[in-house]
Amino acid sequence: KSNNRMPSPQSSDAATTATSSSSDDRLVTSSRRRRRDEKRSSRKSDRDYERRESSKSRKKHREKRNEKRGEKKNRRRDSQLEFDSASEFHYQNPEDVIKSILKEFPAVARDLEQLLQMVDDGQAVDIGGLSEKSLVKHLQRLFKSLNLRRKGDKIYVLREKSRPTLDTVGSLIRSHSQPQRMPDSSELGTVKKSALSDSENLSMADNVESVIGPRRRVIGPEMPSSELLAAAARLTEAEAESREAELDGDDEFFIGPPPPAVVTEAASANEAERFEEITRILEAENSSPYDILGVNKNMAAENLKKRYWKLSLMVHPDKCSHPQAHLAFVKLNKAFKDLQDPNVRKSLDDKIKQKEEHEAFQAELKQMREAAQWRRLQGISIEGDEILLAEVDVGAVRKRDEWMTSLPPERKPGVAMHSTTSFSKSSKEGRGDTSSWTDTPSERAQKAKM
């Protein structure tokens, strides 16, 4: 039989169906891909359009802003050019500038003279703080005509080796600032003052003001007179001399006023804390100033002074109602004065150092004796143990205290037994006062106050 068989009709139909289905799937897939690509491209085009529109709007905004800035700059330049041209062509002569200023502002003659005097003295004048803009422009023209040097925005100073300004325009200003003549009776009328009514008096005052001129206007801050400045300088020197005299008159125990922080801290202390400090100061030994102040010998002098300030404000009789506040305050002052004396403090530090060395030696000697006793019990002996143990052996026998060998009164025969397993604030017979370990700090302060 031949291997090449003709395909049957059924198999050819199945192959045709499979091929058509696969082609349909490819068509669906390609159409989906095409729609997805179209959506992506549309979204991308939308974003590009929005981006272009936003960039156009920003560009328009920038153009408008730059245009506004250019207009402002042009207006500023035009005004400056106008000012420069006016000052250059119309106000070359300082006298003309002075006449224009005094014509428009007739009441600023004396102030203008003081201002030019400051310039001649070498001071820099700043006219930027004046509220009258037209006066500022006139002054700028005047300073430019006087060839002053401009150091900043509306700040002028006299150039080196330049002629003083008052030598140029001083006579013109002084002639204008002379006091004017008061109007006589013929100018104001012949009516007597006693016969004038209130309205007539007011109208007369207006006429006088119109003849004399308006009130004097001040250009900038007014300078004090030379007499006032000299008096202030003498007062400052006197205060410095008196301060030096006080410092020289005081000895090395000068303390000075406490800083505000220490005053605030001391004022925040309550009454119980003040009472506790007073009790502690009174119970401390008079020969130990460190214990009275509650500090150690290694504290710095500045911190020691702050501690004294705080305690003195807390226990001061005017600040505390404790009946013994005055005694505590006097004791505190004496202790601080002793610590301020270098010789007294050195002797106190030497005693404390000697005591600390003795205590350290005794502690070391006790450890050595305990080690020697342990070696004796172990049957070990080294050189020097006999000397250490000999002092222990020949030492006096310690005697027990009476409370260790005798019964208390409530334990003696014939006395009723009382339970002693609980503590009580109230004192019982034979027990004594137990308030030292049962009272609270506020109760102790209240008892001390009473």
mmCIF file of C-alpha atoms in Angstrom, residues 407-418 429:
data_model
loop_
_atom_site.group_PDB
_atom_site.id
_atom_site.type_symbol
_atom_site.label_atom_id
_atom_site.label_comp_id
_atom_site.label_asym_id
_atom_site.label_seq_id
_atom_site.Cartn_x
_atom_site.Cartn_y
_atom_site.Cartn_z
ATOM 1 C CA LEU A 407 15.167 46.157 129.344
ATOM 2 C CA PRO A 408 12.969 49.083 128.365
ATOM 3 C CA PRO A 409 10.363 50.220 130.927
ATOM 4 C CA GLU A 410 7.451 48.556 129.119
ATOM 5 C CA ARG A 411 9.302 45.173 129.301
ATOM 6 C CA LYS A 412 10.023 45.247 133.015
ATOM 7 C CA PRO A 413 8.097 42.892 135.349
ATOM 8 C CA GLY A 414 4.742 44.191 136.486
ATOM 9 C CA VAL A 415 4.214 46.487 133.497
ATOM 10 C CA ALA A 416 1.463 45.743 130.990
ATOM 11 C CA MET A 417 2.776 44.656 127.617
ATOM 12 C CA HIS A 418 2.101 46.831 124.586
ATOM 13 C CA GLU A 429 4.794 56.285 127.660
#
